[in-house]
Amino acid sequence: MQAGTGGTTVARHPGSDGPGLDAPDLDVVVVGAGFSGLYLLHRLRRLGFSARAYDTAGDVGGTWYWNRYPGARCDIPTTDYAFSFDPELEAEWTWTEKYATQPEILSYLRHVADRFDLRRDIVFDTAVTAARWDDGRHLWEVSTDAGDAVTCRWYVMASGCLSVPKPPDIPGVDRFRGDVYFTGRWPHEGVDFTGRRVAVVGTGSSGIQSIPLIARQAEQVTVFQRTPNFSIPARNGPPPPERLAALAEDREAYRAEARRSRGGMPYEVTEVMGATADEDVRRERLEGAWQRGELFGLTGVFADQNVNRASNALVADMVRDKIRGIVDDPAVAEALCPTTYPVGTKRPCLDTDYYATFNLPHVRLVDLRRQPITSITETGIDTADESFPVDAIVYATGFDAMTGALVGVDITGRDGLTLRDHWSAGPSTYLGLMSEGFPNLFMITGPGSPSVLANMAVAIEQHVEFVTDALADLRAAGYDTIEPTPRAEAGWNQHVADCAAITLLPGTDSWYMGANVPGKPRVFLPYIGGVDRYIDACEEVVGRGYLGFTRSGRAGTTCNDGVVRRMQYDVMLLLEAMDALALPPLETLGAPDARGLWAAMSAMAPPGPDVGDIADGTLPGPTGPLAYRRYRPATPGPHPVLCYFHGGGWMLGDQTADDPLCRDLSVRTDSVVVSVDYRHAPEARFPAAVDDARAALDWVADHAEELGGIPGRVTVGGYSAGANLAAVVAQQARDAGGPHLAAQLLLCPVTDGTTEHPSYVENGEGKMLTAGLMRWFWDSYCDPSDRRDPRASPLLGRLEGLPPTVVVTAEFDPLRDEGVAYAEGLAATGVPVRHVVGRGQAHTSIPMVDVVISGARVRQEAAEALRALADTPMDVATR
Ligand code: FAD
Ligand code: NAP
């Protein structure tokens, strides 16, 4: 049974039929008065909700109120890093630079507050300290450090992703008697470093922006660097003319494109793969990224740089070469070169003269990897090798990102559950917006949203609109509470993790992973699927009647349970790309053309991993020689042998057609893989392929040793129709008393010619292998009268006494249920079975080596299961 995608239950809500609920003081309390809080107040007012915001700050601005360090500016072009909800606001504001300074952005946000008269609903200099859900009265009780207590129906944390500075976890921090500054809490009156010796700890974006300007004033600057960062020149100047022109031409279209983009602003998306591009194309793109001075230029030089290490290394090498070209002292240059993580897996930076600053005689870099800080002292900083006396220390040591402000408030939801406890193993949200157990609590750019991986102005606007529209919809429908279901939330968490797992990002210690804060659970925090995909998911949730939410009130309770994204992200992309090709359905082509198209598509596939050696040969079949290809691992042999049959509906392909998969299986299972061809339909119909497969299996078993294998350690396997043949010949081998099989490996097998399983309907369309194509394969291969023959439908055969079996099924495969049925049938007769479920996979995605990256996990699990089963002492086949 598959998890359903939706189901609505409606019941009356006992306490909410009439006017029984207390009226709260306010409809909405908002925490924060930065970009998010300001827009929230504006929208809520427009929709007729009463609302109040609180901020610890003394004025509006959030990030731009607090981060006043020298050099602070945005690193998304300000043409894009601004509100877009009001054309008049846009028209009346002119940015002076491509990347505006902190004072200019703060003036802008003050202007927004004035223009929409927002300050009258903001309480400044006041921290929200606690919020408690009252389940009887359906409201939040919110407390502040000023001793206020206020009740509200809905409570929104617009408290920022990067608003809680991380305390520097360095011994002796409290001992220093000089001046201490935090970039994230910079004094409003500014700091004059003239004539002073300054230490800067930290070389993330804040350090990289501030160091060149501090060096302009200070007598001496010592930079304490733990991990070097990738930074490219911002090339600041006037706002980019091409962006201004595009906005002037069609503002609406430009803003719409931003929302349909991955990063929340229009930019060129390349299809050039670093791994395969020509050298001159690579060079041009790399230099272009360096010259352009945009973050998404650096993270998007190549389409594959975030998933492919070799491609990523090209970009990293380029930045390192540039650093070496700028910094005079080769030792300092090397220390500034990031080498321990792929580019983009920590947040990269844009700078102005950062690397050149290290050529100044009064600036020194201390590489903490070589000489770690042992202690801060009364007079400076001690490392393992030296003492550095200084007058001032600047901590640019970052933030407790994404969750810090959220768990910084003592939030208690239903049944006394605190958010801190609920998230003790890492945050858990639905769409990054809400968390189960905390009705009516919203987060703006919470964990699980694109937020920090995007232009946040766009991410924030979309979130605010989702939340405020949801409140308006609740009110219109007679509901007063909304909460995600456990299933919806778990599904979203899984999707967020799956998306990240495809990329190189989770492998690096970064604040995206919570790794910068000691003790914080290591979970990839933002949603890496992109603003566009995220908005699609949100729109789908609303369009399907608030899928994944329970809403209740005087209208009763509606639980519309379900998971919005079950398919793996890269499978989704693959299916979309195939769709865009608009190829004719194979079943409309006739066998020769279908074979031609199949072969052409196979030829475009990446080659798969290297193996020790590959050899081609023939073996005797019942009507003539059968071609085979043998893949031998690079590890010392002899190895177990896998006799493999290719997919292609008994009609298409040959012994080389699944080349990348066979290489992959050889490496993962550490086996000799012998891929054998067989006669194809419609020219040779059932049971020709079975007869060939049987002969091949006998031959491979007899010749295991000369193939480089271990005699007696033969497994039979295949993919799709090839797995059908493997299952059939395993039954025949059992009945014939040999050859002895160590195991069988059935990848997305065809096991039942009735084609009546529910997955034929559920997954019958739009997923490459369609029900129609499968029926064409069957009709071409086998007469209807023969389909109940176990040699065609092994599910209908006797299953006792078969060798240990690994069955792999794909969630979005028309053949899924017959694979499941085969695994269950075998297990029921006592055959040791491992059923590997390709969660979120389609029939064709699992074998697509180096195309569908998420498929690798499934193949790895299958390979490990095979090794475990084949090594079990229980020798079922010979019992
Ligand atoms: P914030 O601006 O962080 O505002 C949250 C507010 O909530 C703060 O004022 C805080 O005081 C208040 N608050 C938190 N907890 C409480 C509480 N318990 N009680 C009362 N008040 C509370 N993003 C980009 O897209 N592009 C950029 O170029 C960019 N540059 C950045 C530069 C710096 C130096 C930093 C730190 C971040 C940058 N960001 C950038 C991210 C930036 O945080 C967001 O773009 C955006 O400003 C966030 O707005 P916000 O309103 O959601 O949160
Ligand atoms: P950050 O990227 O987390 O950088 C913190 C730096 O401090 C890192 O170099 C870190 O080293 C170092 N550090 C932390 N603790 C340390 C310790 N105990 N000892 C020695 N070094 C220590 O923080 P940030 O620079 O404030 O930037 C945070 C985010 O805010 C950015 O990634 C970006 O999203 C945003 N931001 C943007 C801009 C902009 O250009 N618009 C400017 C500033 C900030 P390790 O790497 O080894 O942990």
PDB file of C-alpha atoms and ligand atoms in Angstrom, residues 31-38 54-57 59 61-67 69 72-76 81 105 109 126-129 157-164 185 206 209 347 399 405 408-409 444-445 451-452 454-457 460, ligand 1:
ATOM      1  CA  VAL A  31       7.891  38.998  16.500  1.00  0.00           C
ATOM      2  CA  GLY A  32      10.323  41.132  14.532  1.00  0.00           C
ATOM      3  CA  ALA A  33      10.230  44.334  12.541  1.00  0.00           C
ATOM      4  CA  GLY A  34      12.657  43.635   9.741  1.00  0.00           C
ATOM      5  CA  PHE A  35      11.679  42.957   6.119  1.00  0.00           C
ATOM      6  CA  SER A  36       9.313  40.203   7.304  1.00  0.00           C
ATOM      7  CA  GLY A  37       7.622  41.951  10.196  1.00  0.00           C
ATOM      8  CA  LEU A  38       7.067  45.130   8.226  1.00  0.00           C
ATOM      9  CA  TYR A  54       7.542  43.478  18.952  1.00  0.00           C
ATOM     10  CA  ASP A  55      11.227  43.945  18.373  1.00  0.00           C
ATOM     11  CA  THR A  56      14.188  43.973  20.707  1.00  0.00           C
ATOM     12  CA  ALA A  57      15.654  46.615  18.425  1.00  0.00           C
ATOM     13  CA  ASP A  59      13.714  50.759  15.426  1.00  0.00           C
ATOM     14  CA  GLY A  61      15.206  47.167  10.011  1.00  0.00           C
ATOM     15  CA  GLY A  62      16.072  43.852  11.668  1.00  0.00           C
ATOM     16  CA  THR A  63      19.335  42.691  10.083  1.00  0.00           C
ATOM     17  CA  TRP A  64      19.961  46.196   8.808  1.00  0.00           C
ATOM     18  CA  TYR A  65      19.334  47.716  12.212  1.00  0.00           C
ATOM     19  CA  TRP A  66      21.874  45.486  13.950  1.00  0.00           C
ATOM     20  CA  ASN A  67      24.661  44.871  11.410  1.00  0.00           C
ATOM     21  CA  TYR A  69      29.845  47.161  10.930  1.00  0.00           C
ATOM     22  CA  ALA A  72      28.112  46.002   5.671  1.00  0.00           C
ATOM     23  CA  ARG A  73      26.041  45.809   2.513  1.00  0.00           C
ATOM     24  CA  CYS A  74      23.823  43.351   0.740  1.00  0.00           C
ATOM     25  CA  ASP A  75      25.258  40.806  -1.694  1.00  0.00           C
ATOM     26  CA  ILE A  76      22.125  40.351  -3.777  1.00  0.00           C
ATOM     27  CA  TYR A  81      16.809  42.782  -2.770  1.00  0.00           C
ATOM     28  CA  ILE A 105      19.017  49.639   3.179  1.00  0.00           C
ATOM     29  CA  LEU A 109      13.136  50.060   5.483  1.00  0.00           C
ATOM     30  CA  THR A 126      10.992  44.799  23.812  1.00  0.00           C
ATOM     31  CA  ALA A 127      11.819  41.129  23.545  1.00  0.00           C
ATOM     32  CA  VAL A 128       9.163  38.465  23.332  1.00  0.00           C
ATOM     33  CA  THR A 129      10.252  35.931  25.925  1.00  0.00           C
ATOM     34  CA  MET A 157       7.764  34.511  14.323  1.00  0.00           C
ATOM     35  CA  ALA A 158       9.244  36.962  11.826  1.00  0.00           C
ATOM     36  CA  SER A 159      12.324  36.826  13.965  1.00  0.00           C
ATOM     37  CA  GLY A 160      14.978  36.352  11.286  1.00  0.00           C
ATOM     38  CA  CYS A 161      17.287  33.566  10.135  1.00  0.00           C
ATOM     39  CA  LEU A 162      20.447  35.456  11.046  1.00  0.00           C
ATOM     40  CA  SER A 163      19.393  37.532  13.999  1.00  0.00           C
ATOM     41  CA  VAL A 164      20.910  35.758  16.998  1.00  0.00           C
ATOM     42  CA  ARG A 185      25.570  44.082  17.295  1.00  0.00           C
ATOM     43  CA  SER A 206      30.833  39.772   7.862  1.00  0.00           C
ATOM     44  CA  GLN A 209      33.247  42.771   4.268  1.00  0.00           C
ATOM     45  CA  ARG A 347      27.892  30.353   2.041  1.00  0.00           C
ATOM     46  CA  PHE A 399      24.895  33.425  14.034  1.00  0.00           C
ATOM     47  CA  ALA A 405      15.588  33.112  17.284  1.00  0.00           C
ATOM     48  CA  GLY A 408      15.156  31.602  21.774  1.00  0.00           C
ATOM     49  CA  VAL A 409      11.555  32.262  22.767  1.00  0.00           C
ATOM     50  CA  ILE A 444       8.668  33.415   8.180  1.00  0.00           C
ATOM     51  CA  THR A 445      11.603  31.780   6.381  1.00  0.00           C
ATOM     52  CA  SER A 451      15.170  31.424   2.764  1.00  0.00           C
ATOM     53  CA  VAL A 452      18.933  31.770   3.121  1.00  0.00           C
ATOM     54  CA  ALA A 454      17.690  32.642  -2.040  1.00  0.00           C
ATOM     55  CA  ASN A 455      17.176  36.339  -2.421  1.00  0.00           C
ATOM     56  CA  MET A 456      15.435  36.680   0.904  1.00  0.00           C
ATOM     57  CA  ALA A 457      13.322  39.646  -0.070  1.00  0.00           C
ATOM     58  CA  ILE A 460       9.942  36.744   2.631  1.00  0.00           C
TER      59      ILE A 460
HETATM   60  P1  FAD B   1      15.570  40.126  10.502  1.00  0.00           P
HETATM   61  O1  FAD B   1      15.942  41.231   9.620  1.00  0.00           O
HETATM   62  O2  FAD B   1      16.650  39.340  11.111  1.00  0.00           O
HETATM   63  O3  FAD B   1      14.638  40.741  11.641  1.00  0.00           O
HETATM   64  C1  FAD B   1      14.231  39.957  12.715  1.00  0.00           C
HETATM   65  C2  FAD B   1      13.986  40.863  13.878  1.00  0.00           C
HETATM   66  O4  FAD B   1      13.377  40.087  14.893  1.00  0.00           O
HETATM   67  C3  FAD B   1      15.252  41.432  14.472  1.00  0.00           C
HETATM   68  O5  FAD B   1      15.200  42.821  14.462  1.00  0.00           O
HETATM   69  C4  FAD B   1      15.274  40.907  15.885  1.00  0.00           C
HETATM   70  O6  FAD B   1      15.716  41.872  16.808  1.00  0.00           O
HETATM   71  C5  FAD B   1      13.837  40.555  16.122  1.00  0.00           C
HETATM   72  N1  FAD B   1      13.669  39.502  17.107  1.00  0.00           N
HETATM   73  C6  FAD B   1      14.149  38.229  17.074  1.00  0.00           C
HETATM   74  N2  FAD B   1      13.751  37.570  18.169  1.00  0.00           N
HETATM   75  C7  FAD B   1      13.019  38.445  18.905  1.00  0.00           C
HETATM   76  C8  FAD B   1      12.335  38.338  20.115  1.00  0.00           C
HETATM   77  N3  FAD B   1      12.323  37.211  20.809  1.00  0.00           N
HETATM   78  N4  FAD B   1      11.685  39.404  20.560  1.00  0.00           N
HETATM   79  C9  FAD B   1      11.666  40.570  19.872  1.00  0.00           C
HETATM   80  N5  FAD B   1      12.300  40.723  18.711  1.00  0.00           N
HETATM   81  C10 FAD B   1      12.961  39.664  18.231  1.00  0.00           C
HETATM   82  N6  FAD B   1      19.777  38.311   2.565  1.00  0.00           N
HETATM   83  C11 FAD B   1      19.682  38.504   1.238  1.00  0.00           C
HETATM   84  O7  FAD B   1      18.785  37.958   0.611  1.00  0.00           O
HETATM   85  N7  FAD B   1      20.561  39.300   0.585  1.00  0.00           N
HETATM   86  C12 FAD B   1      21.561  39.913   1.228  1.00  0.00           C
HETATM   87  O8  FAD B   1      22.340  40.595   0.602  1.00  0.00           O
HETATM   88  C13 FAD B   1      21.702  39.736   2.632  1.00  0.00           C
HETATM   89  N8  FAD B   1      22.678  40.320   3.320  1.00  0.00           N
HETATM   90  C14 FAD B   1      22.784  40.119   4.659  1.00  0.00           C
HETATM   91  C15 FAD B   1      23.795  40.740   5.359  1.00  0.00           C
HETATM   92  C16 FAD B   1      23.953  40.511   6.693  1.00  0.00           C
HETATM   93  C17 FAD B   1      25.021  41.195   7.454  1.00  0.00           C
HETATM   94  C18 FAD B   1      23.116  39.595   7.350  1.00  0.00           C
HETATM   95  C19 FAD B   1      23.304  39.271   8.793  1.00  0.00           C
HETATM   96  C20 FAD B   1      22.095  38.976   6.672  1.00  0.00           C
HETATM   97  C21 FAD B   1      21.907  39.250   5.334  1.00  0.00           C
HETATM   98  N9  FAD B   1      20.866  38.683   4.612  1.00  0.00           N
HETATM   99  C22 FAD B   1      20.763  38.891   3.272  1.00  0.00           C
HETATM  100  C23 FAD B   1      19.841  37.918   5.296  1.00  0.00           C
HETATM  101  C24 FAD B   1      18.850  38.881   5.999  1.00  0.00           C
HETATM  102  O9  FAD B   1      18.793  38.467   7.310  1.00  0.00           O
HETATM  103  C25 FAD B   1      17.504  38.851   5.297  1.00  0.00           C
HETATM  104  O10 FAD B   1      17.657  39.251   3.978  1.00  0.00           O
HETATM  105  C26 FAD B   1      16.432  39.767   5.874  1.00  0.00           C
HETATM  106  O11 FAD B   1      16.928  41.005   6.226  1.00  0.00           O
HETATM  107  C27 FAD B   1      15.738  39.120   7.035  1.00  0.00           C
HETATM  108  O12 FAD B   1      14.620  39.864   7.385  1.00  0.00           O
HETATM  109  P2  FAD B   1      13.660  39.350   8.545  1.00  0.00           P
HETATM  110  O13 FAD B   1      12.728  40.430   8.828  1.00  0.00           O
HETATM  111  O14 FAD B   1      13.110  38.038   8.205  1.00  0.00           O
HETATM  112  O15 FAD B   1      14.629  39.085   9.769  1.00  0.00           O
END
